[in-house]
mmCIF file of C-alpha atoms in Angstrom:
data_model
loop_
_atom_site.group_PDB
_atom_site.id
_atom_site.type_symbol
_atom_site.label_atom_id
_atom_site.label_comp_id
_atom_site.label_asym_id
_atom_site.label_seq_id
_atom_site.Cartn_x
_atom_site.Cartn_y
_atom_site.Cartn_z
ATOM 1 C CA MET F 847 133.799 126.276 68.949
ATOM 2 C CA THR F 848 131.148 128.035 68.003
ATOM 3 C CA ILE F 849 127.229 127.332 68.888
ATOM 4 C CA SER F 850 124.598 128.312 66.467
ATOM 5 C CA ARG F 851 121.133 130.014 67.544
ATOM 6 C CA ARG F 852 118.960 127.598 66.656
ATOM 7 C CA ARG F 853 121.172 124.729 68.904
ATOM 8 C CA LEU F 854 121.028 127.577 71.894
ATOM 9 C CA LEU F 855 117.450 128.144 72.008
ATOM 10 C CA TRP F 856 116.830 124.467 70.932
ATOM 11 C CA ALA F 857 119.047 123.551 74.002
ATOM 12 C CA GLY F 858 116.907 126.011 76.257
ATOM 13 C CA GLY F 859 114.034 125.095 75.493
ATOM 14 C CA GLY F 860 115.048 120.917 76.946
ATOM 15 C CA LEU F 861 116.521 123.257 79.859
ATOM 16 C CA ALA F 862 112.504 124.424 79.754
ATOM 17 C CA ALA F 863 110.723 121.806 79.182
ATOM 18 C CA LEU F 864 112.620 119.894 82.701
ATOM 19 C CA LEU F 865 111.448 123.121 84.697
ATOM 20 C CA PRO F 866 108.547 121.312 86.149
ATOM 21 C CA ALA F 867 110.313 118.402 87.085
ATOM 22 C CA LEU F 868 112.729 119.958 89.359
ATOM 23 C CA LYS F 869 109.575 122.451 90.988
ATOM 24 C CA ARG F 870 109.641 119.429 93.794
ATOM 25 C CA PRO F 871 110.650 121.026 96.904
ATOM 26 C CA ALA F 872 108.630 118.341 99.417
ATOM 27 C CA LEU F 873 110.555 115.624 97.682
ATOM 28 C CA SER F 874 113.998 115.330 99.123
ATOM 29 C CA ALA F 875 115.491 112.757 101.354
ATOM 30 C CA GLY F 876 115.254 114.937 104.187
ATOM 31 C CA ILE F 877 112.211 115.468 106.579
ATOM 32 C CA VAL F 878 109.286 117.641 106.160
ATOM 33 C CA GLU F 879 108.373 119.557 108.615
ATOM 34 C CA ILE F 880 104.411 120.377 109.314
ATOM 35 C CA THR F 881 104.141 122.638 111.836
ATOM 36 C CA MET F 882 101.078 123.066 114.421
ATOM 37 C CA GLY F 883 99.836 126.558 114.897
ATOM 38 C CA GLY F 884 97.473 128.885 115.883
ATOM 39 C CA ARG F 885 96.318 132.867 116.913
ATOM 40 C CA ASP F 886 97.091 133.165 120.223
ATOM 41 C CA ASN F 887 93.240 134.156 121.297
ATOM 42 C CA GLY F 888 92.769 130.456 119.778
ATOM 43 C CA ALA F 889 90.352 131.734 117.501
ATOM 44 C CA HIS F 890 92.384 130.378 114.115
ATOM 45 C CA VAL F 891 94.396 127.029 114.014
ATOM 46 C CA TRP F 892 95.915 125.448 111.319
ATOM 47 C CA PHE F 893 98.355 123.372 110.037
ATOM 48 C CA ASP F 894 101.488 124.002 107.426
ATOM 49 C CA PRO F 895 102.480 123.307 105.390
ATOM 50 C CA ILE F 896 98.652 121.957 105.114
ATOM 51 C CA GLY F 897 99.783 119.258 102.104
ATOM 52 C CA VAL F 898 102.703 117.619 101.186
ATOM 53 C CA LEU F 899 104.701 115.471 98.359
ATOM 54 C CA VAL F 900 106.959 112.971 100.072
ATOM 55 C CA GLU F 901 108.704 109.867 98.412
ATOM 56 C CA PRO F 902 107.860 106.536 99.536
ATOM 57 C CA GLY F 903 109.875 105.821 103.123
ATOM 58 C CA GLN F 904 110.226 109.799 103.713
ATOM 59 C CA THR F 905 109.735 110.724 107.206
ATOM 60 C CA ILE F 906 106.839 113.640 108.163
ATOM 61 C CA ARG F 907 107.537 115.697 111.331
ATOM 62 C CA TRP F 908 104.826 117.715 113.051
ATOM 63 C CA THR F 909 105.661 120.070 115.900
ATOM 64 C CA ASN F 910 103.399 121.877 118.106
ATOM 65 C CA ARG F 911 104.346 125.796 117.325
ATOM 66 C CA ASP F 912 100.671 126.873 118.876
ATOM 67 C CA PRO F 913 102.267 128.200 122.756
ATOM 68 C CA GLY F 914 98.246 128.299 123.260
ATOM 69 C CA ASN F 915 96.939 124.758 122.207
ATOM 70 C CA SER F 916 97.853 120.529 122.361
ATOM 71 C CA HIS F 917 96.995 119.375 118.718
ATOM 72 C CA THR F 918 97.324 116.512 117.238
ATOM 73 C CA ALA F 919 98.057 114.067 113.945
ATOM 74 C CA THR F 920 95.745 111.606 113.569
ATOM 75 C CA ALA F 921 95.026 109.279 110.185
ATOM 76 C CA TYR F 922 91.354 109.393 109.164
ATOM 77 C CA HIS F 923 90.419 105.600 109.683
ATOM 78 C CA PRO F 924 87.663 103.074 111.904
ATOM 79 C CA ARG F 925 90.706 102.652 114.006
ATOM 80 C CA ASN F 926 90.836 106.527 115.167
ATOM 81 C CA ASP F 927 87.689 107.131 116.821
ATOM 82 C CA ASP F 928 86.156 105.041 114.123
ATOM 83 C CA ARG F 929 86.707 107.962 111.750
ATOM 84 C CA PRO F 930 86.312 107.279 107.557
ATOM 85 C CA GLN F 931 89.124 105.609 105.712
ATOM 86 C CA ARG F 932 90.971 108.428 103.665
ATOM 87 C CA MET F 933 94.097 106.967 103.005
ATOM 88 C CA PRO F 934 95.727 103.721 101.209
ATOM 89 C CA GLN F 935 93.824 100.444 101.932
ATOM 90 C CA ASN F 936 96.918 98.523 103.528
ATOM 91 C CA ALA F 937 98.161 101.430 105.467
ATOM 92 C CA ALA F 938 98.668 101.377 109.060
ATOM 93 C CA PRO F 939 96.945 104.319 110.730
ATOM 94 C CA TRP F 940 98.337 106.374 113.285
ATOM 95 C CA ASN F 941 97.827 108.608 115.666
ATOM 96 C CA SER F 942 101.007 111.236 117.774
ATOM 97 C CA ASP F 943 97.912 111.855 120.980
ATOM 98 C CA PHE F 944 97.693 115.778 122.083
ATOM 99 C CA LEU F 945 101.110 117.813 121.729
ATOM 100 C CA LEU F 946 101.816 119.932 123.797
ATOM 101 C CA PRO F 947 103.700 123.361 122.754
ATOM 102 C CA GLU F 948 106.990 123.022 121.242
ATOM 103 C CA GLU F 949 106.635 118.654 121.350
ATOM 104 C CA SER F 950 106.967 117.103 117.826
ATOM 105 C CA TYR F 951 105.664 113.921 116.511
ATOM 106 C CA SER F 952 107.271 112.029 113.534
ATOM 107 C CA LEU F 953 106.342 109.522 111.015
ATOM 108 C CA THR F 954 107.876 107.362 107.495
ATOM 109 C CA LEU F 955 105.180 106.253 104.854
ATOM 110 C CA THR F 956 106.275 103.796 102.201
ATOM 111 C CA GLN F 957 103.006 102.873 100.837
ATOM 112 C CA PRO F 958 102.465 105.111 97.915
ATOM 113 C CA GLY F 959 98.481 107.317 98.025
ATOM 114 C CA VAL F 960 97.025 109.959 99.858
ATOM 115 C CA TYR F 961 96.692 110.142 103.450
ATOM 116 C CA ASP F 962 94.376 112.764 104.824
ATOM 117 C CA TYR F 963 94.558 113.506 108.519
ATOM 118 C CA TYR F 964 93.100 115.831 110.933
ATOM 119 C CA CYS F 965 93.494 117.595 114.798
ATOM 120 C CA ILE F 966 91.462 115.862 117.282
ATOM 121 C CA PRO F 967 90.083 119.195 118.730
ATOM 122 C CA HIS F 968 90.051 121.443 116.146
ATOM 123 C CA GLU F 969 88.374 118.617 113.207
ATOM 124 C CA HIS F 970 85.918 121.211 113.208
ATOM 125 C CA ALA F 971 87.694 124.037 112.668
ATOM 126 C CA GLY F 972 89.259 122.930 109.676
ATOM 127 C CA MET F 973 91.840 121.682 111.107
ATOM 128 C CA VAL F 974 92.926 119.181 108.210
ATOM 129 C CA GLY F 975 95.849 117.936 105.912
ATOM 130 C CA ARG F 976 97.151 116.048 103.383
ATOM 131 C CA ILE F 977 100.014 114.065 102.029
ATOM 132 C CA VAL F 978 100.363 112.469 98.970
ATOM 133 C CA VAL F 979 103.040 109.473 99.489
ATOM 134 C CA GLY F 980 104.647 109.049 95.995
ATOM 135 C CA ALA F 981 101.419 109.234 93.664
ATOM 136 C CA PRO F 982 97.384 108.712 94.137
ATOM 137 C CA VAL F 983 97.284 105.112 93.363
ATOM 138 C CA LYS F 984 94.704 103.063 91.407
ATOM 139 C CA GLY F 985 92.094 101.419 93.694
ATOM 140 C CA GLY F 986 93.108 104.289 96.609
ATOM 141 C CA TRP F 987 91.409 106.730 98.275
ATOM 142 C CA THR F 988 90.935 109.451 96.489
ATOM 143 C CA GLU F 989 89.378 113.131 97.022
ATOM 144 C CA ASP F 990 86.435 112.017 94.779
ATOM 145 C CA ASP F 991 85.279 109.237 97.373
ATOM 146 C CA ARG F 992 84.441 112.325 99.841
ATOM 147 C CA ALA F 993 84.308 109.280 102.372
ATOM 148 C CA GLY F 994 82.991 109.992 105.877
ATOM 149 C CA ASP F 995 81.232 112.149 107.722
ATOM 150 C CA LEU F 996 83.337 115.201 107.635
ATOM 151 C CA PRO F 997 82.803 118.625 109.042
ATOM 152 C CA GLU F 998 82.012 120.843 105.284
ATOM 153 C CA VAL F 999 84.974 123.038 107.372
ATOM 154 C CA ALA F 1000 87.292 120.355 107.212
ATOM 155 C CA LEU F 1001 86.662 119.121 103.493
ATOM 156 C CA ARG F 1002 86.996 122.259 101.930
ATOM 157 C CA ALA F 1003 90.087 122.882 103.407
ATOM 158 C CA PHE F 1004 91.907 120.203 101.888
ATOM 159 C CA PRO F 1005 94.213 121.012 99.161
ATOM 160 C CA ARG F 1006 93.632 119.013 95.552
ATOM 161 C CA VAL F 1007 95.590 116.326 94.672
ATOM 162 C CA ASP F 1008 96.478 117.539 91.709
ATOM 163 C CA GLU F 1009 97.647 120.954 93.104
ATOM 164 C CA ILE F 1010 99.788 118.849 95.891
ATOM 165 C CA MET F 1011 101.246 117.405 92.906
ATOM 166 C CA ALA F 1012 101.703 120.301 90.500
ATOM 167 C CA ARG F 1013 103.850 122.099 93.146
ATOM 168 C CA GLY F 1014 105.239 119.275 95.989
ATOM 169 C CA ILE F 1015 103.810 121.567 98.519
ATOM 170 C CA VAL F 1016 100.983 123.830 99.653
ATOM 171 C CA ARG F 1017 100.994 126.472 102.292
ATOM 172 C CA ARG F 1018 98.273 127.229 104.468
ATOM 173 C CA SER F 1019 96.245 129.898 102.910
#
């Protein structure tokens, strides 16, 4: 059986159209790992990746790999130190409590939407992150809301939702 050049190009074009759907590394059934890090002198702290796209029901695990600091992974929600709500309305907020070096905290999110979180002692240093579960939802919190009184350095640190949706995962810069 011979394949015409036209049929080969057509098949290749169909495959090329599928490539963006295949380029979503965080959308797997496994656990999504987020590292809490920092420089030895404490001058810079971070979550890496800073933005992830996960499926509803997928587990996220934060691990503190910073030998010199404790960190938290804390949802922006009024139940957490009266912080502004930057997550879906009916989703339950979380707070990992302080994680010492090499300690971990895991969470499974089931409600679709955008979830922003921060490290309690390092929010003013811009240690924040964003999780998109499934897709942003109509009537849910969006990055355009700029809800609440957040430090400007934290607001500038969040990756854009459209960037997370396109790439699946956004590493710290």
